Amino acid sequence: MVGVPGRSKACNTCLKRKIKCDLGKPFCGNCTKSKRICGGYARKTAYVFSNDVVLPDSGADDGTLTYQGRWKGTARRAPPSIYGSENVRIESRPPLLWMSDDSSDAGSEISVPDFGTLSMQRIPMMPSLWQQLHYVFMNAYMPRGGMSGADNIGYVTGNWLLQLQGHPSTLPALQTSIAAFASAQIAHDHNDMNVAAQSMQLYLKSLEHLRNAIANPATRLSDETLAACLALGIYELTEKPVKPRGHPRTEEQRQEDPNGSTPYSKHMTGAMMLLKLRGPDGNNTPLAHSLFLGLRRQIIITTLIKHSETFFSHDVWRERPWGVYPKNILDKCLDCVLDLPRLQRLADDMLLDSDSMSMAAQCDTLIEQCATLLAKLEAWYPTFEEYVSGPPFWSTFCTLDSQQDDPILGKPFPVSYMFPTFSTSYVLMTYWTGIMVTHWLFFVAYRTLVPLAEQSTLAGAADEAAELRAKKQAHKDAWVGMARNMCQMTEYFLGDNMGKVSITVALAVLEGAMAMFRDGTDDWEREKAWVAEMITVTANRLNEASMVVTAGSMT
């Protein structure tokens, strides 16, 4: 046998069946003929973190990616594993310490012990080790506390990472994607370039596993395949070494490349296509429903910035995915916000119309539909207040330093908003976004009607024009006020222990505010410069730029 003596090269399925494998790639012929799922040739691996390992000097790179550490303690043989027939030799003293609470309560704080210098040993993947990597992922990505807000009371939430607790993955793509992110975080914490290199290798291996999972009809539409796609998107967004934008893209750049050519957006587009293939009735397990909710929430910024609808706006996708689990408070707010791209397109078409009578009729239609949507959002808010104990937010003095700070004028945004929980802030961000865009659409409609009234020769046209100007200004003040609210959330999202997910939300909020400030706010140059600066600061912290996802194949 070629290779390591005593080690079979057979695929995992033939190895388990103890039969000869023809070593066909990507799937062996035995599995294909017997109509079995070929388990592939990759062996399950994991990492053990221990203080009892002495690593080689990280500065002395011997060209390998995985180092075999030297144990300081004496060796002992472990009892037979309950997870498989293969004995694993463990030389660890004392045993691993980790958070033992496997509760799915999102409000529990995740704390990770200080492991000192880390070792990476390749051993068979076991549930306890999967849990350790999962907790590192959770600790780095999610806020340390405050996840039990208004959208997490008796419902399945969009936090799909919580659904993975206590459920070891069997899909190599998900195993390696979680391990890649976890090892990248460990590399950051300990400034270890060797572990960082191993993280990149795991990421590349995970891409290969994901391609195989999508190519295999048996795993293409599984929950774990969709989770792996989202996990790789998170890795691209937070870890891939990409040069961040120093300033917002110009309109020409957005038109030429609306996607921004980011690997993150490609993963999100792929996840949307997988979700659409699964159908609206494929979301009836806790993990599947969480994946659906999480993707639905992440895509909303794209739909608003690009004025494009997705299949989430279709009636069938508004009702059937909740056949088992009821809608929570955030889901109901998103139902309102998902109506906005259609109204944005109506406004765009109206502005392209050259016939004044047709334009006036479209303005009236837009105003009527915006009034209906605004009434829904205002009726939703008292329901939200019932779920929040105490004030949903409060004001503090802003401590973010900016080049736009002036000794006389002060800060462009002197006040920042703080929130009792991250979930509360996210729900309010969604609500304020809906209010902001709705008032902006009102503003566009009245701005279009004002010159039409001024050109009219009918009696009372001057009074009508004055009334329209007053309404235009009122709606402008309203949407600019909501844009200020969004900007004043930035300091909270960029706070300590908020996790990388909070940074991604901050970037989405800032890009949304900048998209709004481009229209009708010429007197807000300092504020727009501040937003551009904060986008750069946030992108530098996140290693990536745009949250906009290609809308193709989503409708």
Coordinates of C-alpha atoms in Angstrom, one line a residue:
M1 CA 0.0 0.0 0.0
V2 CA 1.3 3.4 -0.9
G3 CA 1.4 6.0 1.9
V4 CA 1.4 5.6 5.6
P5 CA 1.6 1.9 6.6
G6 CA -1.6 0.6 8.1
R7 CA -3.6 3.5 6.9
S8 CA -6.3 2.8 4.3
K9 CA -6.8 5.2 1.4
A10 CA -10.5 4.1 1.0
C11 CA -13.4 6.5 1.1
N12 CA -15.0 6.9 4.5
T13 CA -18.1 4.9 3.4
C14 CA -16.1 1.9 2.2
L15 CA -13.8 2.2 5.2
K16 CA -16.8 1.9 7.5
R17 CA -18.2 -1.0 5.5
K18 CA -14.8 -2.7 5.5
I19 CA -14.8 -3.4 1.8
K20 CA -12.3 -2.6 -0.9
C21 CA -12.6 0.9 -2.5
D22 CA -11.7 1.7 -6.1
L23 CA -10.5 5.2 -5.0
G24 CA -12.6 7.0 -7.6
K25 CA -12.7 10.8 -7.4
P26 CA -14.8 12.6 -6.4
F27 CA -17.0 9.6 -5.4
C28 CA -15.9 6.0 -5.5
G29 CA -17.5 3.6 -7.9
N30 CA -18.6 1.2 -5.2
C31 CA -20.8 3.8 -3.5
T32 CA -22.1 4.9 -6.9
K33 CA -23.1 1.4 -7.9
S34 CA -24.7 0.6 -4.6
K35 CA -26.5 4.0 -4.5
R36 CA -24.9 5.0 -1.3
I37 CA -23.6 8.4 -0.3
C38 CA -19.9 8.5 -0.7
G39 CA -18.3 9.9 2.4
G40 CA -15.3 11.3 0.5
Y41 CA -11.6 10.8 1.4
A42 CA -11.1 13.6 3.9
R43 CA -10.7 12.3 7.5
K44 CA -12.4 14.1 10.3
T45 CA -10.0 16.4 12.2
A46 CA -10.2 18.7 15.1
Y47 CA -7.9 20.7 17.4
V48 CA -7.1 20.3 21.0
F49 CA -6.1 23.4 23.0
S50 CA -4.0 22.8 26.1
N51 CA -1.6 24.6 28.3
D52 CA 0.5 21.4 28.5
V53 CA 2.0 21.8 25.0
V54 CA 5.2 23.6 24.2
L55 CA 5.2 24.8 20.6
P56 CA 8.3 25.5 18.5
D57 CA 9.2 29.2 18.2
S58 CA 6.5 30.7 15.9
G59 CA 9.2 32.8 14.3
A60 CA 11.1 29.7 13.1
D61 CA 8.9 28.5 10.3
D62 CA 9.9 25.0 9.2
G63 CA 7.5 25.1 6.2
T64 CA 4.7 23.1 7.8
L65 CA 1.3 24.3 8.8
T66 CA 0.6 22.0 11.8
Y67 CA 3.2 21.6 14.5
Q68 CA 3.5 18.6 16.8
G69 CA 4.0 20.0 20.3
R70 CA 6.0 18.5 23.1
W71 CA 3.9 17.5 26.1
K72 CA 5.1 18.7 29.5
G73 CA 3.1 16.1 31.4
T74 CA 3.4 12.3 31.5
A75 CA 1.5 10.3 29.0
R76 CA -1.6 8.2 29.8
R77 CA -3.8 6.1 27.6
A78 CA -7.4 7.2 27.3
P79 CA -10.3 4.8 27.7
P80 CA -12.0 3.6 24.5
S81 CA -13.9 6.5 22.9
I82 CA -17.7 6.2 23.0
Y83 CA -17.8 8.1 19.6
G84 CA -16.0 5.4 17.6
S85 CA -14.0 2.3 17.6
E86 CA -10.7 4.0 17.1
N87 CA -8.6 4.6 20.2
V88 CA -7.2 8.0 20.6
R89 CA -4.0 8.5 22.5
I90 CA -4.4 11.6 24.8
E91 CA -1.4 13.1 26.5
S92 CA -3.0 16.0 28.3
R93 CA -2.8 17.1 31.9
P94 CA -5.0 18.7 33.3
P95 CA -8.1 18.0 31.2
L96 CA -9.5 20.7 28.9
L97 CA -11.6 23.3 30.6
W98 CA -14.4 25.0 28.8
M99 CA -17.8 26.4 29.3
S100 CA -20.1 23.5 30.2
D101 CA -23.5 25.3 29.7
D102 CA -25.0 24.0 26.5
S103 CA -28.2 26.0 27.0
S104 CA -29.6 27.7 24.0
D105 CA -30.4 30.8 26.0
A106 CA -29.0 33.6 23.9
G107 CA -28.6 35.8 26.9
S108 CA -25.9 33.7 28.6
E109 CA -22.5 35.2 28.4
I110 CA -19.8 33.3 26.7
S111 CA -16.4 33.3 28.3
V112 CA -13.3 31.7 27.0
P113 CA -10.3 30.8 29.3
D114 CA -6.8 32.0 28.5
F115 CA -5.1 29.1 26.9
G116 CA -1.6 30.7 26.7
T117 CA 0.5 29.3 23.9
L118 CA -1.7 27.0 21.8
S119 CA -1.1 23.7 20.1
M120 CA -2.9 22.3 17.1
Q121 CA -3.0 18.5 17.1
R122 CA -4.8 16.5 14.3
I123 CA -7.1 14.0 16.0
P124 CA -10.5 12.5 15.1
M125 CA -13.3 15.0 15.4
M126 CA -15.4 14.3 18.6
P127 CA -18.5 16.2 19.8
S128 CA -16.7 17.8 22.7
L129 CA -14.0 19.2 20.4
W130 CA -16.6 20.5 18.0
Q131 CA -18.2 22.3 20.9
Q132 CA -14.9 24.0 21.8
L133 CA -14.4 25.3 18.3
H134 CA -18.0 26.4 18.2
Y135 CA -17.6 28.4 21.4
V136 CA -14.5 30.1 20.1
F137 CA -16.6 31.1 17.0
M138 CA -19.4 32.3 19.2
N139 CA -17.2 34.2 21.5
A140 CA -15.5 36.1 18.6
Y141 CA -18.6 36.7 16.5
M142 CA -21.5 37.3 18.9
P143 CA -21.8 40.0 21.6
R144 CA -20.7 38.8 25.0
G145 CA -24.2 39.6 26.4
G146 CA -27.5 41.2 25.6
M147 CA -28.8 38.7 23.1
S148 CA -32.1 38.0 24.9
G149 CA -34.0 41.1 23.8
A150 CA -37.4 41.6 22.3
D151 CA -37.0 39.2 19.5
N152 CA -36.0 36.3 21.6
I153 CA -39.0 35.5 23.8
G154 CA -40.5 32.1 23.2
Y155 CA -39.5 32.0 19.5
V156 CA -36.9 30.5 17.3
T157 CA -34.5 33.4 16.5
G158 CA -32.4 34.2 13.5
N159 CA -29.2 33.4 15.5
W160 CA -28.4 30.1 13.7
L161 CA -25.1 29.7 15.5
L162 CA -27.0 29.1 18.8
Q163 CA -28.8 26.2 17.1
L164 CA -25.4 24.4 16.6
Q165 CA -24.8 24.2 20.3
G166 CA -24.8 20.6 21.5
H167 CA -25.2 19.2 17.9
P168 CA -21.9 18.2 16.4
S169 CA -21.8 18.6 12.7
T170 CA -21.2 15.7 10.4
L171 CA -20.7 17.8 7.2
P172 CA -17.0 18.4 6.5
A173 CA -17.7 21.8 5.0
L174 CA -19.3 23.1 8.2
Q175 CA -16.7 21.5 10.4
T176 CA -13.8 23.1 8.6
S177 CA -15.5 26.5 8.2
I178 CA -16.2 26.8 11.9
A179 CA -12.6 25.6 12.6
A180 CA -11.2 28.1 10.2
F181 CA -12.9 31.0 11.9
A182 CA -12.1 29.7 15.4
S183 CA -8.4 29.2 14.6
A184 CA -8.2 32.7 13.0
Q185 CA -9.5 34.2 16.2
I186 CA -7.0 32.2 18.2
A187 CA -4.2 33.4 15.9
H188 CA -5.3 37.0 16.5
D189 CA -5.5 36.6 20.3
H190 CA -2.0 35.0 20.5
N191 CA -0.3 36.7 17.5
D192 CA 0.6 33.4 16.1
M193 CA 1.3 33.4 12.3
N194 CA 1.5 29.7 12.2
V195 CA -2.1 29.3 13.5
A196 CA -3.2 32.0 11.0
A197 CA -1.7 30.0 8.2
Q198 CA -3.5 26.9 9.4
S199 CA -6.7 28.9 9.4
M200 CA -6.3 29.9 5.8
Q201 CA -5.7 26.3 4.8
L202 CA -8.8 25.3 6.7
Y203 CA -10.7 28.0 4.8
L204 CA -9.5 26.7 1.4
K205 CA -10.3 23.1 2.4
S206 CA -13.8 24.2 3.5
L207 CA -14.4 25.8 0.1
E208 CA -13.5 22.5 -1.5
H209 CA -15.9 20.6 0.9
L210 CA -18.7 23.1 0.2
R211 CA -18.3 22.5 -3.6
N212 CA -18.5 18.8 -3.0
A213 CA -21.6 19.2 -0.7
I214 CA -23.4 21.3 -3.3
A215 CA -22.5 18.8 -6.1
N216 CA -23.9 15.9 -4.1
P217 CA -27.7 15.8 -4.4
A218 CA -27.9 14.1 -1.0
T219 CA -26.3 17.1 0.8
R220 CA -27.0 20.0 -1.6
L221 CA -30.2 21.3 0.2
S222 CA -29.2 20.2 3.8
D223 CA -29.3 22.6 6.7
E224 CA -25.6 22.1 7.3
T225 CA -24.7 23.0 3.7
L226 CA -26.6 26.3 4.0
A227 CA -24.9 26.9 7.4
A228 CA -21.5 26.2 5.9
C229 CA -22.2 28.8 3.2
L230 CA -23.1 31.4 5.7
A231 CA -20.1 30.5 7.9
L232 CA -17.8 31.0 5.0
G233 CA -19.4 34.3 4.3
I234 CA -18.7 35.4 7.8
Y235 CA -15.1 34.3 7.4
E236 CA -14.8 36.3 4.2
L237 CA -16.3 39.3 5.8
T238 CA -14.2 39.3 8.9
E239 CA -11.0 37.5 8.2
K240 CA -10.1 37.5 4.5
P241 CA -7.1 39.9 4.0
V242 CA -8.8 42.4 1.7
K243 CA -7.8 46.1 1.4
P244 CA -10.7 48.1 2.8
R245 CA -12.1 51.1 1.0
G246 CA -10.7 54.4 2.1
H247 CA -13.9 56.2 1.1
P248 CA -17.4 55.3 -0.2
R249 CA -17.6 54.2 -3.8
T250 CA -18.7 56.7 -6.4
E251 CA -22.0 56.3 -8.3
E252 CA -20.1 55.2 -11.4
Q253 CA -18.3 52.5 -9.4
R254 CA -21.6 51.3 -8.0
Q255 CA -23.2 51.2 -11.5
E256 CA -20.2 49.4 -13.0
D257 CA -19.9 46.9 -10.1
P258 CA -22.9 47.1 -7.8
N259 CA -21.8 44.0 -5.9
G260 CA -18.4 45.4 -5.0
S261 CA -16.8 42.1 -6.1
T262 CA -16.6 40.9 -2.5
P263 CA -16.3 37.2 -1.8
Y264 CA -18.8 37.8 1.1
S265 CA -21.5 39.0 -1.3
K266 CA -20.9 35.9 -3.5
H267 CA -21.4 33.6 -0.6
M268 CA -24.6 35.5 0.4
T269 CA -25.8 35.2 -3.2
G270 CA -25.1 31.5 -3.2
A271 CA -26.9 31.1 0.2
M272 CA -29.9 32.9 -1.3
M273 CA -30.0 30.5 -4.2
L274 CA -29.8 27.5 -2.0
L275 CA -32.6 28.8 0.2
K276 CA -34.8 29.4 -2.8
L277 CA -34.1 25.9 -4.0
R278 CA -35.1 24.5 -0.6
G279 CA -38.5 26.3 -1.0
P280 CA -40.7 28.1 1.6
D281 CA -41.7 24.8 3.3
G282 CA -38.1 23.7 3.9
N283 CA -37.7 25.7 7.1
N284 CA -39.5 23.6 9.7
T285 CA -36.6 22.6 12.0
P286 CA -35.0 24.9 14.5
L287 CA -31.8 25.1 12.6
A288 CA -33.5 25.5 9.2
H289 CA -35.8 28.2 10.5
S290 CA -32.9 30.1 12.2
L291 CA -30.9 30.0 8.9
F292 CA -34.0 31.3 7.0
L293 CA -34.5 34.1 9.5
G294 CA -30.9 35.1 9.7
L295 CA -30.5 35.3 5.9
R296 CA -33.8 37.2 5.6
R297 CA -32.5 39.8 8.0
Q298 CA -29.1 40.1 6.5
I299 CA -30.4 40.7 3.0
I300 CA -32.6 43.7 3.9
I301 CA -29.8 46.3 3.5
T302 CA -29.1 45.1 0.0
T303 CA -32.8 45.4 -1.1
L304 CA -33.0 48.9 0.2
I305 CA -29.7 50.2 -1.2
K306 CA -30.3 48.6 -4.6
H307 CA -34.1 49.3 -4.7
S308 CA -34.5 45.7 -5.7
E309 CA -37.0 43.1 -4.4
T310 CA -36.1 39.5 -3.6
F311 CA -38.3 36.4 -3.4
F312 CA -38.7 37.2 0.3
S313 CA -41.2 39.8 -0.8
H314 CA -43.4 37.2 -2.4
D315 CA -46.6 36.3 -0.5
V316 CA -45.7 32.6 -0.3
W317 CA -42.4 33.5 1.4
R318 CA -44.2 35.8 3.9
E319 CA -46.4 33.1 5.3
R320 CA -45.5 29.5 4.6
P321 CA -42.0 29.5 6.4
W322 CA -43.9 30.2 9.6
G323 CA -46.1 27.1 9.4
V324 CA -44.4 25.6 12.6
Y325 CA -42.8 28.6 14.4
P326 CA -44.7 31.9 14.9
K327 CA -43.4 35.2 13.8
N328 CA -41.6 37.2 16.5
I329 CA -41.6 41.0 16.9
L330 CA -38.7 41.5 14.5
D331 CA -40.2 39.3 11.8
K332 CA -43.4 41.4 11.9
C333 CA -41.4 44.6 11.4
L334 CA -39.4 43.1 8.5
D335 CA -42.8 42.3 6.8
C336 CA -43.4 46.0 6.6
V337 CA -39.8 46.9 5.6
L338 CA -39.8 44.4 2.8
D339 CA -42.6 46.4 1.1
L340 CA -40.2 49.4 0.6
P341 CA -38.1 48.2 -2.4
R342 CA -41.3 48.0 -4.5
L343 CA -42.2 51.6 -3.5
Q344 CA -38.6 52.6 -4.3
R345 CA -38.9 51.2 -7.8
L346 CA -42.2 53.1 -8.2
A347 CA -40.4 56.3 -7.3
D348 CA -37.6 55.6 -9.7
D349 CA -40.0 54.9 -12.5
M350 CA -41.9 58.1 -11.7
L351 CA -38.8 60.2 -11.9
L352 CA -38.1 58.8 -15.4
D353 CA -41.6 59.7 -16.7
S354 CA -41.7 62.8 -18.9
D355 CA -45.5 63.3 -18.9
S356 CA -46.5 65.7 -16.1
M357 CA -50.0 64.2 -15.8
S358 CA -48.7 60.7 -15.5
M359 CA -46.0 61.8 -13.1
A360 CA -48.6 63.5 -10.8
A361 CA -50.8 60.4 -10.8
Q362 CA -47.8 58.2 -9.9
C363 CA -46.9 60.7 -7.1
D364 CA -50.5 60.4 -5.7
T365 CA -50.2 56.5 -5.8
L366 CA -46.8 56.6 -4.1
I367 CA -48.1 59.0 -1.3
E368 CA -51.1 56.8 -0.7
Q369 CA -49.1 53.5 -0.4
C370 CA -46.4 55.2 1.8
A371 CA -49.2 56.4 4.1
T372 CA -50.5 52.9 4.4
L373 CA -47.0 51.5 5.2
L374 CA -46.2 54.3 7.7
A375 CA -49.5 53.5 9.5
K376 CA -48.4 49.8 9.7
L377 CA -45.0 50.7 11.2
E378 CA -46.6 53.1 13.7
A379 CA -49.1 50.5 14.7
W380 CA -46.2 48.0 15.2
Y381 CA -44.2 50.2 17.6
P382 CA -46.5 49.9 20.7
T383 CA -46.3 46.1 20.3
F384 CA -42.5 46.4 20.5
E385 CA -42.7 48.6 23.6
E386 CA -44.6 45.8 25.4
Y387 CA -41.7 43.5 24.9
V388 CA -39.1 45.8 26.3
S389 CA -38.7 46.3 30.1
G390 CA -37.7 49.9 30.7
P391 CA -36.6 52.5 28.0
P392 CA -35.6 50.9 24.7
F393 CA -32.6 53.3 24.4
W394 CA -31.1 56.4 26.1
S395 CA -28.6 59.1 25.2
T396 CA -25.0 59.6 26.3
F397 CA -22.3 62.0 25.1
C398 CA -20.4 60.7 22.1
T399 CA -16.8 59.7 22.7
L400 CA -15.8 58.7 19.2
D401 CA -12.9 60.8 17.9
S402 CA -13.3 62.2 14.4
Q403 CA -11.5 64.5 12.0
Q404 CA -14.8 66.4 11.7
D405 CA -14.7 67.4 15.3
D406 CA -14.5 71.2 15.6
P407 CA -13.5 73.2 18.7
I408 CA -16.3 75.7 18.0
L409 CA -19.0 73.6 16.2
G410 CA -18.3 70.5 18.3
K411 CA -18.9 67.0 17.1
P412 CA -21.2 66.4 14.1
F413 CA -23.1 63.9 16.3
P414 CA -22.5 64.9 19.9
V415 CA -24.9 62.3 21.3
S416 CA -24.8 58.5 21.0
Y417 CA -27.6 56.1 21.7
M418 CA -27.1 53.1 24.1
F419 CA -29.4 50.1 24.3
P420 CA -30.3 47.5 27.0
T421 CA -29.5 44.6 24.6
F422 CA -28.1 44.0 21.2
S423 CA -31.3 42.5 20.1
T424 CA -33.2 45.7 21.1
S425 CA -30.8 47.8 19.1
Y426 CA -31.2 45.6 16.0
V427 CA -35.0 45.7 16.2
L428 CA -34.9 49.5 16.6
M429 CA -32.4 49.8 13.7
T430 CA -34.9 47.9 11.5
Y431 CA -37.8 50.1 12.6
W432 CA -35.9 53.4 12.1
T433 CA -34.7 52.2 8.7
G434 CA -38.4 51.6 7.7
I435 CA -39.5 55.0 9.0
M436 CA -36.5 56.8 7.3
V437 CA -37.0 55.3 3.9
T438 CA -40.8 55.8 4.0
H439 CA -40.4 59.5 4.8
W440 CA -37.7 59.8 2.1
L441 CA -40.3 58.4 -0.4
F442 CA -42.8 61.0 0.8
F443 CA -40.1 63.7 0.3
V444 CA -39.4 62.5 -3.3
A445 CA -43.1 62.6 -4.2
Y446 CA -43.7 66.1 -2.8
R447 CA -40.5 67.3 -4.3
T448 CA -41.8 66.2 -7.7
L449 CA -45.2 67.7 -7.2
V450 CA -43.9 71.2 -6.1
P451 CA -42.7 72.3 -9.6
L452 CA -45.8 70.9 -11.2
A453 CA -48.0 73.0 -8.9
E454 CA -45.8 76.1 -9.4
Q455 CA -46.3 75.8 -13.2
S456 CA -50.0 75.4 -13.0
T457 CA -52.2 78.4 -14.0
L458 CA -55.3 77.2 -12.1
A459 CA -56.8 79.2 -9.3
G460 CA -55.2 78.4 -5.9
A461 CA -52.1 76.9 -7.4
A462 CA -49.8 79.1 -5.4
D463 CA -51.4 78.0 -2.1
E464 CA -51.2 74.4 -3.2
A465 CA -47.5 74.8 -4.0
A466 CA -46.8 76.4 -0.6
E467 CA -48.6 73.5 1.1
L468 CA -46.6 71.0 -0.9
R469 CA -43.4 72.7 0.0
A470 CA -44.3 72.6 3.7
K471 CA -45.0 68.8 3.4
K472 CA -41.8 68.2 1.5
Q473 CA -39.8 70.0 4.3
A474 CA -41.6 68.1 7.0
H475 CA -40.9 64.7 5.5
K476 CA -37.3 65.8 4.9
D477 CA -36.9 66.7 8.5
A478 CA -38.4 63.3 9.5
W479 CA -36.1 61.1 7.4
V480 CA -33.0 63.2 8.2
G481 CA -33.9 62.8 11.9
M482 CA -34.1 59.0 11.4
A483 CA -30.7 59.1 9.6
R484 CA -29.3 60.9 12.6
N485 CA -30.6 58.2 14.9
M486 CA -28.9 55.5 12.7
C487 CA -25.6 57.4 12.9
Q488 CA -25.9 57.8 16.6
M489 CA -26.0 54.0 17.0
T490 CA -22.5 53.7 15.7
E491 CA -20.7 54.0 19.0
Y492 CA -22.8 51.3 20.6
F493 CA -22.2 48.8 17.8
L494 CA -18.4 49.6 17.9
G495 CA -18.2 49.1 21.6
D496 CA -16.0 46.6 23.5
N497 CA -17.2 43.0 23.7
M498 CA -19.8 43.5 21.0
G499 CA -18.4 40.9 18.7
K500 CA -17.8 41.0 15.0
V501 CA -21.5 40.7 14.1
S502 CA -22.0 44.1 15.7
I503 CA -19.3 45.6 13.5
T504 CA -21.1 44.3 10.4
V505 CA -24.3 45.9 11.6
A506 CA -22.5 49.2 12.2
L507 CA -21.1 49.1 8.6
A508 CA -24.6 48.3 7.2
V509 CA -26.1 51.2 9.2
L510 CA -23.4 53.6 8.0
E511 CA -23.7 52.6 4.4
G512 CA -27.5 52.9 4.6
A513 CA -27.2 56.4 6.1
M514 CA -24.7 57.5 3.4
A515 CA -27.1 56.2 0.7
M516 CA -29.8 58.5 2.2
F517 CA -27.5 61.5 2.7
R518 CA -26.7 61.6 -1.0
D519 CA -30.2 63.0 -1.8
G520 CA -31.5 66.4 -0.6
T521 CA -29.0 67.1 2.2
D522 CA -26.5 69.6 0.7
D523 CA -26.3 71.4 4.0
W524 CA -25.1 68.2 5.8
E525 CA -21.5 68.1 4.4
R526 CA -19.9 67.6 7.9
E527 CA -22.3 64.8 8.7
K528 CA -21.7 63.1 5.4
A529 CA -17.9 63.4 5.9
W530 CA -18.3 61.9 9.4
V531 CA -20.2 59.0 8.0
A532 CA -17.6 58.4 5.3
E533 CA -14.8 58.5 8.0
M534 CA -16.7 56.0 10.2
I535 CA -17.2 53.7 7.2
T536 CA -13.4 53.6 6.8
V537 CA -12.8 53.0 10.5
T538 CA -15.4 50.2 10.6
A539 CA -14.2 48.6 7.4
N540 CA -10.6 48.6 8.8
R541 CA -11.8 46.8 11.9
L542 CA -13.8 44.3 9.8
N543 CA -11.2 43.8 6.9
E544 CA -13.9 44.3 4.3
A545 CA -16.3 46.8 2.8
S546 CA -19.7 46.6 1.3
M547 CA -22.6 44.6 2.6
V548 CA -24.4 44.9 -0.7
V549 CA -25.2 41.5 -2.3
T550 CA -25.9 40.8 -6.0
A551 CA -29.6 40.7 -6.5
G552 CA -29.4 38.5 -9.5
S553 CA -31.2 35.1 -9.1
M554 CA -32.9 36.3 -5.9
T555 CA -36.1 37.5 -7.4

